Amino acid sequence: MPLVTSTEMFKKAYHGGYAIGAFNVNNMEIIQGITEACREEKAPVILQVSKGARAYANRTYLVKLVEAAVIECPEIPIVLHLDHGDSFETCKSCIDDGFTSVMIDLSSKPFAENIEGTKEVVKYAHDHGVVVEAELGALAGVEDDVNVSAEASHYTRPEEVEEFVSKTGCDSLAIAIGTSHGAFKFKPEQCTRNEKGILVPPPLRFDILEEIVKRLPEFPIVLHGSSSVPQEYVKMVNSHGGKMPDAVGIPEEQLREAAKSAVCKINIDSDLRLTMTGTVRQYFDEHPDHFDPRQYLKPARANIKETVRHKLVNVLGCAGKA
């Protein structure tokens, strides 16, 4: 099937009590690992591209790689989505390139500016059959060009969501309820330690989510910054020359709970980066004489596939929903 929008995906996810995985892609191996897992698990998927990924890989290469995935995996629905578009021009460029979904992120702007800028993108996107994700609230953390300090971050205000959605016409809304971008989502002093000495972050604000759901019934909600930062890969990185002390993510059981509610899209990026980096670091340590990129990228791709499979089955709940 050709690339699709997320409209039907989100409808089914909302009423089915699961979420769609939105995985960031930067190169061929990541795209292959994600889509192979989704094909085998019969799961719909959103492949999302950030502004940084477009600059790194070249916008044409990324679109063509995703088109190749569509050809290789015709049995699963695939959305091509712009993650954190920061301007009308960036969103327009992606729409013109064949993206089926874009995010306009003006959450750092005043409320009225966010509305006006989002409305402009929505009009152009809808005129071209493309859906739009917007954002209210500000997540802390660093991801590509997105860099928000803990001081500048704030939760989504439920009293603003109805006005925002009605005035912008956006198709889904990213909210801030305690998730955070990057692999270092929380300072140690914000966390507790479990019996294994692993940092446990503060719980997500499900009370805010519940209030938003009441105000926006049957409207798709999105969670950014939702990598769980698997400790086996943090350990793998640190055991093979890396330095990632106190890297901690969002507990998977909390994400599963969110996926059972109105959260229809959960973004995952750092977990794939960790998987690839840990695998490559270990490979170099174990095979110091190897120099062919195919030798270390092959196991990295295989491990990304298994990381994604785990998310589809155990976290998102979207396996078998293609």
PDB file of C-alpha atoms in Angstrom:
ATOM      1  CA  MET A   1       0.000   0.000   0.000  1.00  0.00           C
ATOM      2  CA  PRO A   2       1.190   3.611  -0.496  1.00  0.00           C
ATOM      3  CA  LEU A   3       2.093   5.929   2.373  1.00  0.00           C
ATOM      4  CA  VAL A   4      -0.956   6.756   4.492  1.00  0.00           C
ATOM      5  CA  THR A   5      -1.985   9.470   6.941  1.00  0.00           C
ATOM      6  CA  SER A   6      -2.449   8.671  10.619  1.00  0.00           C
ATOM      7  CA  THR A   7      -6.198   9.427  10.652  1.00  0.00           C
ATOM      8  CA  GLU A   8      -7.481   5.849  10.516  1.00  0.00           C
ATOM      9  CA  MET A   9      -4.550   4.569  12.572  1.00  0.00           C
ATOM     10  CA  PHE A  10      -5.404   6.920  15.426  1.00  0.00           C
ATOM     11  CA  LYS A  11      -9.133   6.154  15.289  1.00  0.00           C
ATOM     12  CA  LYS A  12      -8.449   2.441  15.681  1.00  0.00           C
ATOM     13  CA  ALA A  13      -5.773   3.015  18.331  1.00  0.00           C
ATOM     14  CA  TYR A  14      -8.013   5.301  20.401  1.00  0.00           C
ATOM     15  CA  HIS A  15     -10.841   2.794  20.559  1.00  0.00           C
ATOM     16  CA  GLY A  16      -8.540  -0.237  20.697  1.00  0.00           C
ATOM     17  CA  GLY A  17      -6.531   0.825  23.747  1.00  0.00           C
ATOM     18  CA  TYR A  18      -3.130   0.882  22.081  1.00  0.00           C
ATOM     19  CA  ALA A  19      -0.702   3.421  20.610  1.00  0.00           C
ATOM     20  CA  ILE A  20       1.237   3.641  17.356  1.00  0.00           C
ATOM     21  CA  GLY A  21       5.016   3.727  17.621  1.00  0.00           C
ATOM     22  CA  ALA A  22       6.570   6.826  16.043  1.00  0.00           C
ATOM     23  CA  PHE A  23      10.233   5.954  15.516  1.00  0.00           C
ATOM     24  CA  ASN A  24      12.806   8.500  14.394  1.00  0.00           C
ATOM     25  CA  VAL A  25      14.862   7.493  11.362  1.00  0.00           C
ATOM     26  CA  ASN A  26      18.245   8.725  10.174  1.00  0.00           C
ATOM     27  CA  ASN A  27      19.664   6.051   7.884  1.00  0.00           C
ATOM     28  CA  MET A  28      18.942   2.836   6.004  1.00  0.00           C
ATOM     29  CA  GLU A  29      19.717   0.390   8.816  1.00  0.00           C
ATOM     30  CA  ILE A  30      17.363   2.111  11.274  1.00  0.00           C
ATOM     31  CA  ILE A  31      14.525   2.159   8.731  1.00  0.00           C
ATOM     32  CA  GLN A  32      15.105  -1.512   7.913  1.00  0.00           C
ATOM     33  CA  GLY A  33      15.199  -2.592  11.564  1.00  0.00           C
ATOM     34  CA  ILE A  34      11.966  -0.740  12.384  1.00  0.00           C
ATOM     35  CA  THR A  35       9.956  -1.859   9.372  1.00  0.00           C
ATOM     36  CA  GLU A  36      11.124  -5.480   9.484  1.00  0.00           C
ATOM     37  CA  ALA A  37       9.924  -5.712  13.093  1.00  0.00           C
ATOM     38  CA  CYS A  38       6.605  -4.097  12.180  1.00  0.00           C
ATOM     39  CA  ARG A  39       6.114  -6.398   9.205  1.00  0.00           C
ATOM     40  CA  GLU A  40       6.762  -9.509  11.283  1.00  0.00           C
ATOM     41  CA  GLU A  41       4.532  -8.294  14.123  1.00  0.00           C
ATOM     42  CA  LYS A  42       1.877  -6.953  11.704  1.00  0.00           C
ATOM     43  CA  ALA A  43       1.987  -3.508  13.276  1.00  0.00           C
ATOM     44  CA  PRO A  44       1.235  -0.094  11.770  1.00  0.00           C
ATOM     45  CA  VAL A  45       4.088   2.384  12.107  1.00  0.00           C
ATOM     46  CA  ILE A  46       5.017   6.050  11.882  1.00  0.00           C
ATOM     47  CA  LEU A  47       8.487   6.758  10.519  1.00  0.00           C
ATOM     48  CA  GLN A  48       9.389  10.246  11.597  1.00  0.00           C
ATOM     49  CA  VAL A  49      12.118  12.548  10.376  1.00  0.00           C
ATOM     50  CA  SER A  50      13.461  15.497  12.321  1.00  0.00           C
ATOM     51  CA  LYS A  51      14.934  18.670  10.895  1.00  0.00           C
ATOM     52  CA  GLY A  52      18.326  17.359  12.027  1.00  0.00           C
ATOM     53  CA  ALA A  53      17.813  14.048  10.214  1.00  0.00           C
ATOM     54  CA  ARG A  54      16.953  15.892   7.000  1.00  0.00           C
ATOM     55  CA  ALA A  55      20.154  17.916   7.316  1.00  0.00           C
ATOM     56  CA  TYR A  56      22.238  14.818   8.100  1.00  0.00           C
ATOM     57  CA  ALA A  57      20.952  12.330   5.529  1.00  0.00           C
ATOM     58  CA  ASN A  58      19.630  14.712   2.854  1.00  0.00           C
ATOM     59  CA  ARG A  59      15.862  15.095   2.496  1.00  0.00           C
ATOM     60  CA  THR A  60      15.735  13.225  -0.822  1.00  0.00           C
ATOM     61  CA  TYR A  61      17.633  10.189   0.468  1.00  0.00           C
ATOM     62  CA  LEU A  62      15.363   9.817   3.496  1.00  0.00           C
ATOM     63  CA  VAL A  63      12.154  10.037   1.487  1.00  0.00           C
ATOM     64  CA  LYS A  64      13.462   7.467  -1.008  1.00  0.00           C
ATOM     65  CA  LEU A  65      14.546   5.119   1.797  1.00  0.00           C
ATOM     66  CA  VAL A  66      11.058   5.286   3.277  1.00  0.00           C
ATOM     67  CA  GLU A  67       9.564   4.681  -0.175  1.00  0.00           C
ATOM     68  CA  ALA A  68      11.760   1.578  -0.393  1.00  0.00           C
ATOM     69  CA  ALA A  69      10.369   0.395   2.949  1.00  0.00           C
ATOM     70  CA  VAL A  70       6.825   0.846   1.595  1.00  0.00           C
ATOM     71  CA  ILE A  71       7.718  -1.354  -1.386  1.00  0.00           C
ATOM     72  CA  GLU A  72       9.336  -4.023   0.807  1.00  0.00           C
ATOM     73  CA  CYS A  73       6.552  -4.019   3.409  1.00  0.00           C
ATOM     74  CA  PRO A  74       3.323  -3.582   1.419  1.00  0.00           C
ATOM     75  CA  GLU A  75       1.217  -5.310   4.040  1.00  0.00           C
ATOM     76  CA  ILE A  76       1.681  -2.693   6.796  1.00  0.00           C
ATOM     77  CA  PRO A  77       0.458   0.936   6.857  1.00  0.00           C
ATOM     78  CA  ILE A  78       3.335   3.427   7.060  1.00  0.00           C
ATOM     79  CA  VAL A  79       3.118   7.152   7.800  1.00  0.00           C
ATOM     80  CA  LEU A  80       5.982   9.503   6.902  1.00  0.00           C
ATOM     81  CA  HIS A  81       5.951  12.263   9.521  1.00  0.00           C
ATOM     82  CA  LEU A  82       7.945  15.433  10.173  1.00  0.00           C
ATOM     83  CA  ASP A  83       9.006  15.583  13.829  1.00  0.00           C
ATOM     84  CA  HIS A  84       9.325  19.034  15.443  1.00  0.00           C
ATOM     85  CA  GLY A  85       8.895  21.224  12.401  1.00  0.00           C
ATOM     86  CA  ASP A  86       9.792  24.700  13.591  1.00  0.00           C
ATOM     87  CA  SER A  87       8.371  26.833  10.783  1.00  0.00           C
ATOM     88  CA  PHE A  88       5.777  26.974   8.030  1.00  0.00           C
ATOM     89  CA  GLU A  89       8.593  26.720   5.457  1.00  0.00           C
ATOM     90  CA  THR A  90       9.929  23.455   6.911  1.00  0.00           C
ATOM     91  CA  CYS A  91       6.441  21.932   7.065  1.00  0.00           C
ATOM     92  CA  LYS A  92       5.642  23.079   3.513  1.00  0.00           C
ATOM     93  CA  SER A  93       8.884  21.592   2.209  1.00  0.00           C
ATOM     94  CA  CYS A  94       8.048  18.203   3.759  1.00  0.00           C
ATOM     95  CA  ILE A  95       4.471  18.278   2.479  1.00  0.00           C
ATOM     96  CA  ASP A  96       5.769  19.072  -0.994  1.00  0.00           C
ATOM     97  CA  ASP A  97       8.248  16.172  -0.657  1.00  0.00           C
ATOM     98  CA  GLY A  98       5.457  13.667  -0.061  1.00  0.00           C
ATOM     99  CA  PHE A  99       5.207  13.491   3.742  1.00  0.00           C
ATOM    100  CA  THR A 100       1.741  12.418   4.866  1.00  0.00           C
ATOM    101  CA  SER A 101       1.943  14.016   8.310  1.00  0.00           C
ATOM    102  CA  VAL A 102       3.781  17.001   9.785  1.00  0.00           C
ATOM    103  CA  MET A 103       4.291  18.430  13.239  1.00  0.00           C
ATOM    104  CA  ILE A 104       4.469  22.163  13.742  1.00  0.00           C
ATOM    105  CA  ASP A 105       6.060  22.797  17.130  1.00  0.00           C
ATOM    106  CA  LEU A 106       5.547  26.381  18.261  1.00  0.00           C
ATOM    107  CA  SER A 107       5.122  25.384  21.899  1.00  0.00           C
ATOM    108  CA  SER A 108       7.894  27.779  22.978  1.00  0.00           C
ATOM    109  CA  LYS A 109       5.910  30.712  21.562  1.00  0.00           C
ATOM    110  CA  PRO A 110       3.136  32.604  23.364  1.00  0.00           C
ATOM    111  CA  PHE A 111      -0.273  30.886  23.168  1.00  0.00           C
ATOM    112  CA  ALA A 112      -1.701  33.262  20.545  1.00  0.00           C
ATOM    113  CA  GLU A 113       1.402  32.926  18.319  1.00  0.00           C
ATOM    114  CA  ASN A 114       1.238  29.143  18.607  1.00  0.00           C
ATOM    115  CA  ILE A 115      -2.381  29.236  17.431  1.00  0.00           C
ATOM    116  CA  GLU A 116      -1.723  31.533  14.470  1.00  0.00           C
ATOM    117  CA  GLY A 117       1.389  29.658  13.274  1.00  0.00           C
ATOM    118  CA  THR A 118      -0.310  26.288  13.629  1.00  0.00           C
ATOM    119  CA  LYS A 119      -3.399  27.502  11.728  1.00  0.00           C
ATOM    120  CA  GLU A 120      -1.209  28.502   8.787  1.00  0.00           C
ATOM    121  CA  VAL A 121       0.380  25.050   8.600  1.00  0.00           C
ATOM    122  CA  VAL A 122      -2.978  23.281   9.030  1.00  0.00           C
ATOM    123  CA  LYS A 123      -4.501  25.165   6.100  1.00  0.00           C
ATOM    124  CA  TYR A 124      -1.677  24.274   3.709  1.00  0.00           C
ATOM    125  CA  ALA A 125      -1.463  20.686   4.954  1.00  0.00           C
ATOM    126  CA  HIS A 126      -5.190  19.989   4.751  1.00  0.00           C
ATOM    127  CA  ASP A 127      -5.316  21.487   1.267  1.00  0.00           C
ATOM    128  CA  HIS A 128      -2.761  18.802   0.298  1.00  0.00           C
ATOM    129  CA  GLY A 129      -4.347  15.870   2.145  1.00  0.00           C
ATOM    130  CA  VAL A 130      -1.770  15.921   4.973  1.00  0.00           C
ATOM    131  CA  VAL A 131      -2.500  15.775   8.719  1.00  0.00           C
ATOM    132  CA  VAL A 132      -0.968  18.039  11.375  1.00  0.00           C
ATOM    133  CA  GLU A 133       0.289  17.454  14.903  1.00  0.00           C
ATOM    134  CA  ALA A 134       0.744  20.473  17.169  1.00  0.00           C
ATOM    135  CA  GLU A 135       2.069  20.899  20.704  1.00  0.00           C
ATOM    136  CA  LEU A 136       0.961  22.593  23.917  1.00  0.00           C
ATOM    137  CA  GLY A 137       3.277  22.588  26.901  1.00  0.00           C
ATOM    138  CA  ALA A 138       7.063  22.350  26.806  1.00  0.00           C
ATOM    139  CA  LEU A 139       9.101  19.185  27.409  1.00  0.00           C
ATOM    140  CA  ALA A 140      12.514  19.491  28.994  1.00  0.00           C
ATOM    141  CA  GLY A 141      15.547  17.872  27.390  1.00  0.00           C
ATOM    142  CA  VAL A 142      17.583  17.879  24.196  1.00  0.00           C
ATOM    143  CA  GLU A 143      16.721  16.293  20.850  1.00  0.00           C
ATOM    144  CA  ASP A 144      18.394  17.600  17.684  1.00  0.00           C
ATOM    145  CA  ASP A 145      17.477  21.307  17.489  1.00  0.00           C
ATOM    146  CA  VAL A 146      15.007  21.064  20.386  1.00  0.00           C
ATOM    147  CA  ASN A 147      16.695  22.193  23.607  1.00  0.00           C
ATOM    148  CA  VAL A 148      14.491  23.132  26.549  1.00  0.00           C
ATOM    149  CA  SER A 149      15.863  23.633  30.056  1.00  0.00           C
ATOM    150  CA  ALA A 150      14.070  22.233  33.083  1.00  0.00           C
ATOM    151  CA  GLU A 151      13.328  25.803  34.122  1.00  0.00           C
ATOM    152  CA  ALA A 152      11.683  26.639  30.787  1.00  0.00           C
ATOM    153  CA  SER A 153       9.624  23.438  30.629  1.00  0.00           C
ATOM    154  CA  HIS A 154       6.018  23.347  31.814  1.00  0.00           C
ATOM    155  CA  TYR A 155       3.074  20.974  31.827  1.00  0.00           C
ATOM    156  CA  THR A 156       0.250  21.360  29.336  1.00  0.00           C
ATOM    157  CA  ARG A 157      -2.563  23.473  30.776  1.00  0.00           C
ATOM    158  CA  PRO A 158      -5.832  21.545  30.285  1.00  0.00           C
ATOM    159  CA  GLU A 159      -7.847  24.761  30.272  1.00  0.00           C
ATOM    160  CA  GLU A 160      -6.125  25.779  27.003  1.00  0.00           C
ATOM    161  CA  VAL A 161      -6.612  22.653  24.913  1.00  0.00           C
ATOM    162  CA  GLU A 162     -10.185  23.152  23.689  1.00  0.00           C
ATOM    163  CA  GLU A 163      -9.554  26.664  22.433  1.00  0.00           C
ATOM    164  CA  PHE A 164      -6.276  25.621  20.819  1.00  0.00           C
ATOM    165  CA  VAL A 165      -7.692  22.640  18.934  1.00  0.00           C
ATOM    166  CA  SER A 166     -10.858  24.432  17.825  1.00  0.00           C
ATOM    167  CA  LYS A 167      -8.991  27.499  16.568  1.00  0.00           C
ATOM    168  CA  THR A 168      -6.130  25.662  14.827  1.00  0.00           C
ATOM    169  CA  GLY A 169      -7.922  22.638  13.385  1.00  0.00           C
ATOM    170  CA  CYS A 170      -4.936  20.407  14.203  1.00  0.00           C
ATOM    171  CA  ASP A 171      -5.456  16.644  13.939  1.00  0.00           C
ATOM    172  CA  SER A 172      -3.523  15.524  17.023  1.00  0.00           C
ATOM    173  CA  LEU A 173      -1.964  17.213  20.035  1.00  0.00           C
ATOM    174  CA  ALA A 174       1.369  16.573  21.739  1.00  0.00           C
ATOM    175  CA  ILE A 175       1.166  17.300  25.461  1.00  0.00           C
ATOM    176  CA  ALA A 176       3.623  17.617  28.340  1.00  0.00           C
ATOM    177  CA  ILE A 177       2.831  15.402  31.335  1.00  0.00           C
ATOM    178  CA  GLY A 178       6.345  14.586  32.534  1.00  0.00           C
ATOM    179  CA  THR A 179       8.111  12.921  29.622  1.00  0.00           C
ATOM    180  CA  SER A 180      11.388  14.454  28.440  1.00  0.00           C
ATOM    181  CA  HIS A 181      13.645  14.382  25.394  1.00  0.00           C
ATOM    182  CA  GLY A 182      17.002  12.625  25.272  1.00  0.00           C
ATOM    183  CA  ALA A 183      18.697   9.891  27.319  1.00  0.00           C
ATOM    184  CA  PHE A 184      19.312  12.078  30.382  1.00  0.00           C
ATOM    185  CA  LYS A 185      15.699  12.935  31.085  1.00  0.00           C
ATOM    186  CA  PHE A 186      15.954  13.591  34.807  1.00  0.00           C
ATOM    187  CA  LYS A 187      18.560  14.707  37.322  1.00  0.00           C
ATOM    188  CA  PRO A 188      19.414  12.102  39.981  1.00  0.00           C
ATOM    189  CA  GLU A 189      17.899  14.306  42.691  1.00  0.00           C
ATOM    190  CA  GLN A 190      14.538  14.163  40.877  1.00  0.00           C
ATOM    191  CA  CYS A 191      14.514  10.360  41.097  1.00  0.00           C
ATOM    192  CA  THR A 192      14.464   7.590  43.646  1.00  0.00           C
ATOM    193  CA  ARG A 193      16.537   4.382  43.412  1.00  0.00           C
ATOM    194  CA  ASN A 194      15.027   0.910  43.298  1.00  0.00           C
ATOM    195  CA  GLU A 195      16.420  -2.197  44.995  1.00  0.00           C
ATOM    196  CA  LYS A 196      18.904  -2.652  42.128  1.00  0.00           C
ATOM    197  CA  GLY A 197      20.201   0.888  42.516  1.00  0.00           C
ATOM    198  CA  ILE A 198      18.609   2.035  39.232  1.00  0.00           C
ATOM    199  CA  LEU A 199      17.164   5.522  39.117  1.00  0.00           C
ATOM    200  CA  VAL A 200      13.355   5.679  38.978  1.00  0.00           C
ATOM    201  CA  PRO A 201      11.959   8.963  37.624  1.00  0.00           C
ATOM    202  CA  PRO A 202       8.923  10.793  38.994  1.00  0.00           C
ATOM    203  CA  PRO A 203       5.612   9.399  37.713  1.00  0.00           C
ATOM    204  CA  LEU A 204       3.821  10.869  34.722  1.00  0.00           C
ATOM    205  CA  ARG A 205       0.985  13.304  35.450  1.00  0.00           C
ATOM    206  CA  PHE A 206      -1.938  11.104  34.502  1.00  0.00           C
ATOM    207  CA  ASP A 207      -4.252  13.568  36.233  1.00  0.00           C
ATOM    208  CA  ILE A 208      -3.421  16.137  33.553  1.00  0.00           C
ATOM    209  CA  LEU A 209      -3.955  13.559  30.804  1.00  0.00           C
ATOM    210  CA  GLU A 210      -7.339  12.600  32.272  1.00  0.00           C
ATOM    211  CA  GLU A 211      -8.476  16.225  32.372  1.00  0.00           C
ATOM    212  CA  ILE A 212      -7.389  16.763  28.765  1.00  0.00           C
ATOM    213  CA  VAL A 213      -9.280  13.634  27.679  1.00  0.00           C
ATOM    214  CA  LYS A 214     -12.445  14.982  29.326  1.00  0.00           C
ATOM    215  CA  ARG A 215     -12.076  18.254  27.442  1.00  0.00           C
ATOM    216  CA  LEU A 216     -11.133  16.613  24.108  1.00  0.00           C
ATOM    217  CA  PRO A 217     -13.130  13.388  23.848  1.00  0.00           C
ATOM    218  CA  GLU A 218     -11.939  10.997  21.133  1.00  0.00           C
ATOM    219  CA  PHE A 219      -9.105  13.338  20.144  1.00  0.00           C
ATOM    220  CA  PRO A 220      -5.660  11.745  19.503  1.00  0.00           C
ATOM    221  CA  ILE A 221      -3.004  12.671  22.060  1.00  0.00           C
ATOM    222  CA  VAL A 222       0.745  12.343  21.460  1.00  0.00           C
ATOM    223  CA  LEU A 223       3.615  11.774  23.902  1.00  0.00           C
ATOM    224  CA  HIS A 224       7.075  12.982  22.930  1.00  0.00           C
ATOM    225  CA  GLY A 225      10.252  12.126  24.834  1.00  0.00           C
ATOM    226  CA  SER A 226       9.020   8.617  25.597  1.00  0.00           C
ATOM    227  CA  SER A 227      12.134   6.488  25.306  1.00  0.00           C
ATOM    228  CA  SER A 228      12.649   4.191  28.275  1.00  0.00           C
ATOM    229  CA  VAL A 229      16.470   4.222  28.000  1.00  0.00           C
ATOM    230  CA  PRO A 230      16.941   0.427  28.385  1.00  0.00           C
ATOM    231  CA  GLN A 231      19.533  -0.141  31.067  1.00  0.00           C
ATOM    232  CA  GLU A 232      21.051  -3.161  29.303  1.00  0.00           C
ATOM    233  CA  TYR A 233      22.163  -0.856  26.503  1.00  0.00           C
ATOM    234  CA  VAL A 234      23.300   1.879  28.881  1.00  0.00           C
ATOM    235  CA  LYS A 235      25.438  -0.790  30.558  1.00  0.00           C
ATOM    236  CA  MET A 236      26.689  -1.994  27.155  1.00  0.00           C
ATOM    237  CA  VAL A 237      27.722   1.543  26.209  1.00  0.00           C
ATOM    238  CA  ASN A 238      29.455   2.135  29.542  1.00  0.00           C
ATOM    239  CA  SER A 239      31.175  -1.266  29.490  1.00  0.00           C
ATOM    240  CA  HIS A 240      32.752  -0.556  26.123  1.00  0.00           C
ATOM    241  CA  GLY A 241      34.233   2.902  26.520  1.00  0.00           C
ATOM    242  CA  GLY A 242      31.130   5.071  26.808  1.00  0.00           C
ATOM    243  CA  LYS A 243      30.246   7.509  29.568  1.00  0.00           C
ATOM    244  CA  MET A 244      26.524   7.705  30.249  1.00  0.00           C
ATOM    245  CA  PRO A 245      26.141   7.904  34.019  1.00  0.00           C
ATOM    246  CA  ASP A 246      22.609   8.271  35.358  1.00  0.00           C
ATOM    247  CA  ALA A 247      20.899   7.893  31.971  1.00  0.00           C
ATOM    248  CA  VAL A 248      17.267   7.120  32.739  1.00  0.00           C
ATOM    249  CA  GLY A 249      14.008   7.032  30.792  1.00  0.00           C
ATOM    250  CA  ILE A 250      10.245   6.708  31.173  1.00  0.00           C
ATOM    251  CA  PRO A 251       9.149   3.410  32.784  1.00  0.00           C
ATOM    252  CA  GLU A 252       7.529   1.174  30.206  1.00  0.00           C
ATOM    253  CA  GLU A 253       4.573   0.286  32.417  1.00  0.00           C
ATOM    254  CA  GLN A 254       3.607   3.978  32.549  1.00  0.00           C
ATOM    255  CA  LEU A 255       3.773   4.232  28.764  1.00  0.00           C
ATOM    256  CA  ARG A 256       1.587   1.136  28.453  1.00  0.00           C
ATOM    257  CA  GLU A 257      -0.952   2.756  30.761  1.00  0.00           C
ATOM    258  CA  ALA A 258      -0.890   5.924  28.628  1.00  0.00           C
ATOM    259  CA  ALA A 259      -1.389   3.843  25.474  1.00  0.00           C
ATOM    260  CA  LYS A 260      -4.589   2.389  26.924  1.00  0.00           C
ATOM    261  CA  SER A 261      -6.080   5.880  27.163  1.00  0.00           C
ATOM    262  CA  ALA A 262      -6.253   8.663  24.564  1.00  0.00           C
ATOM    263  CA  VAL A 263      -2.529   8.524  23.745  1.00  0.00           C
ATOM    264  CA  CYS A 264      -2.471   7.263  20.157  1.00  0.00           C
ATOM    265  CA  LYS A 265       1.157   8.077  19.242  1.00  0.00           C
ATOM    266  CA  ILE A 266       4.268   7.508  21.355  1.00  0.00           C
ATOM    267  CA  ASN A 267       7.597   8.853  20.107  1.00  0.00           C
ATOM    268  CA  ILE A 268      10.730   6.727  20.492  1.00  0.00           C
ATOM    269  CA  ASP A 269      14.175   7.902  19.385  1.00  0.00           C
ATOM    270  CA  SER A 270      16.832   7.643  22.106  1.00  0.00           C
ATOM    271  CA  ASP A 271      16.207   3.917  22.641  1.00  0.00           C
ATOM    272  CA  LEU A 272      17.144   3.239  19.004  1.00  0.00           C
ATOM    273  CA  ARG A 273      20.246   5.418  19.263  1.00  0.00           C
ATOM    274  CA  LEU A 274      21.304   3.584  22.424  1.00  0.00           C
ATOM    275  CA  THR A 275      20.679   0.210  20.815  1.00  0.00           C
ATOM    276  CA  MET A 276      22.800   1.057  17.791  1.00  0.00           C
ATOM    277  CA  THR A 277      25.610   2.738  19.739  1.00  0.00           C
ATOM    278  CA  GLY A 278      25.859   0.010  22.384  1.00  0.00           C
ATOM    279  CA  THR A 279      25.933  -2.724  19.748  1.00  0.00           C
ATOM    280  CA  VAL A 280      28.600  -0.975  17.674  1.00  0.00           C
ATOM    281  CA  ARG A 281      30.772  -0.201  20.711  1.00  0.00           C
ATOM    282  CA  GLN A 282      30.647  -3.826  21.820  1.00  0.00           C
ATOM    283  CA  TYR A 283      31.391  -5.046  18.304  1.00  0.00           C
ATOM    284  CA  PHE A 284      34.492  -2.860  18.031  1.00  0.00           C
ATOM    285  CA  ASP A 285      35.772  -4.148  21.374  1.00  0.00           C
ATOM    286  CA  GLU A 286      35.234  -7.779  20.363  1.00  0.00           C
ATOM    287  CA  HIS A 287      36.488  -7.409  16.777  1.00  0.00           C
ATOM    288  CA  PRO A 288      39.259  -4.777  16.764  1.00  0.00           C
ATOM    289  CA  ASP A 289      40.559  -6.065  13.422  1.00  0.00           C
ATOM    290  CA  HIS A 290      37.266  -5.495  11.544  1.00  0.00           C
ATOM    291  CA  PHE A 291      36.780  -2.396   9.428  1.00  0.00           C
ATOM    292  CA  ASP A 292      33.902  -3.185   7.062  1.00  0.00           C
ATOM    293  CA  PRO A 293      30.867  -1.078   8.128  1.00  0.00           C
ATOM    294  CA  ARG A 294      28.571  -3.922   7.081  1.00  0.00           C
ATOM    295  CA  GLN A 295      30.119  -6.101   9.770  1.00  0.00           C
ATOM    296  CA  TYR A 296      29.066  -3.875  12.679  1.00  0.00           C
ATOM    297  CA  LEU A 297      25.940  -2.313  11.161  1.00  0.00           C
ATOM    298  CA  LYS A 298      24.371  -5.734  10.563  1.00  0.00           C
ATOM    299  CA  PRO A 299      24.137  -6.652  14.286  1.00  0.00           C
ATOM    300  CA  ALA A 300      23.149  -3.067  15.077  1.00  0.00           C
ATOM    301  CA  ARG A 301      20.244  -3.357  12.642  1.00  0.00           C
ATOM    302  CA  ALA A 302      19.257  -6.732  14.119  1.00  0.00           C
ATOM    303  CA  ASN A 303      19.212  -5.310  17.659  1.00  0.00           C
ATOM    304  CA  ILE A 304      17.166  -2.285  16.573  1.00  0.00           C
ATOM    305  CA  LYS A 305      14.657  -4.737  15.142  1.00  0.00           C
ATOM    306  CA  GLU A 306      14.426  -6.542  18.485  1.00  0.00           C
ATOM    307  CA  THR A 307      14.124  -3.276  20.430  1.00  0.00           C
ATOM    308  CA  VAL A 308      11.253  -2.205  18.183  1.00  0.00           C
ATOM    309  CA  ARG A 309       9.608  -5.635  18.415  1.00  0.00           C
ATOM    310  CA  HIS A 310       9.662  -5.377  22.212  1.00  0.00           C
ATOM    311  CA  LYS A 311       8.013  -1.939  22.057  1.00  0.00           C
ATOM    312  CA  LEU A 312       5.299  -3.097  19.659  1.00  0.00           C
ATOM    313  CA  VAL A 313       4.349  -6.131  21.744  1.00  0.00           C
ATOM    314  CA  ASN A 314       4.958  -5.074  25.340  1.00  0.00           C
ATOM    315  CA  VAL A 315       4.670  -1.293  25.451  1.00  0.00           C
ATOM    316  CA  LEU A 316       2.561   0.059  22.599  1.00  0.00           C
ATOM    317  CA  GLY A 317       0.193  -2.884  22.258  1.00  0.00           C
ATOM    318  CA  CYS A 318      -0.069  -2.388  18.476  1.00  0.00           C
ATOM    319  CA  ALA A 319       1.259  -5.778  17.340  1.00  0.00           C
ATOM    320  CA  GLY A 320      -1.299  -7.455  15.092  1.00  0.00           C
ATOM    321  CA  LYS A 321      -3.126  -4.165  14.422  1.00  0.00           C
ATOM    322  CA  ALA A 322      -1.879  -3.490  10.868  1.00  0.00           C
TER     323      ALA A 322
END
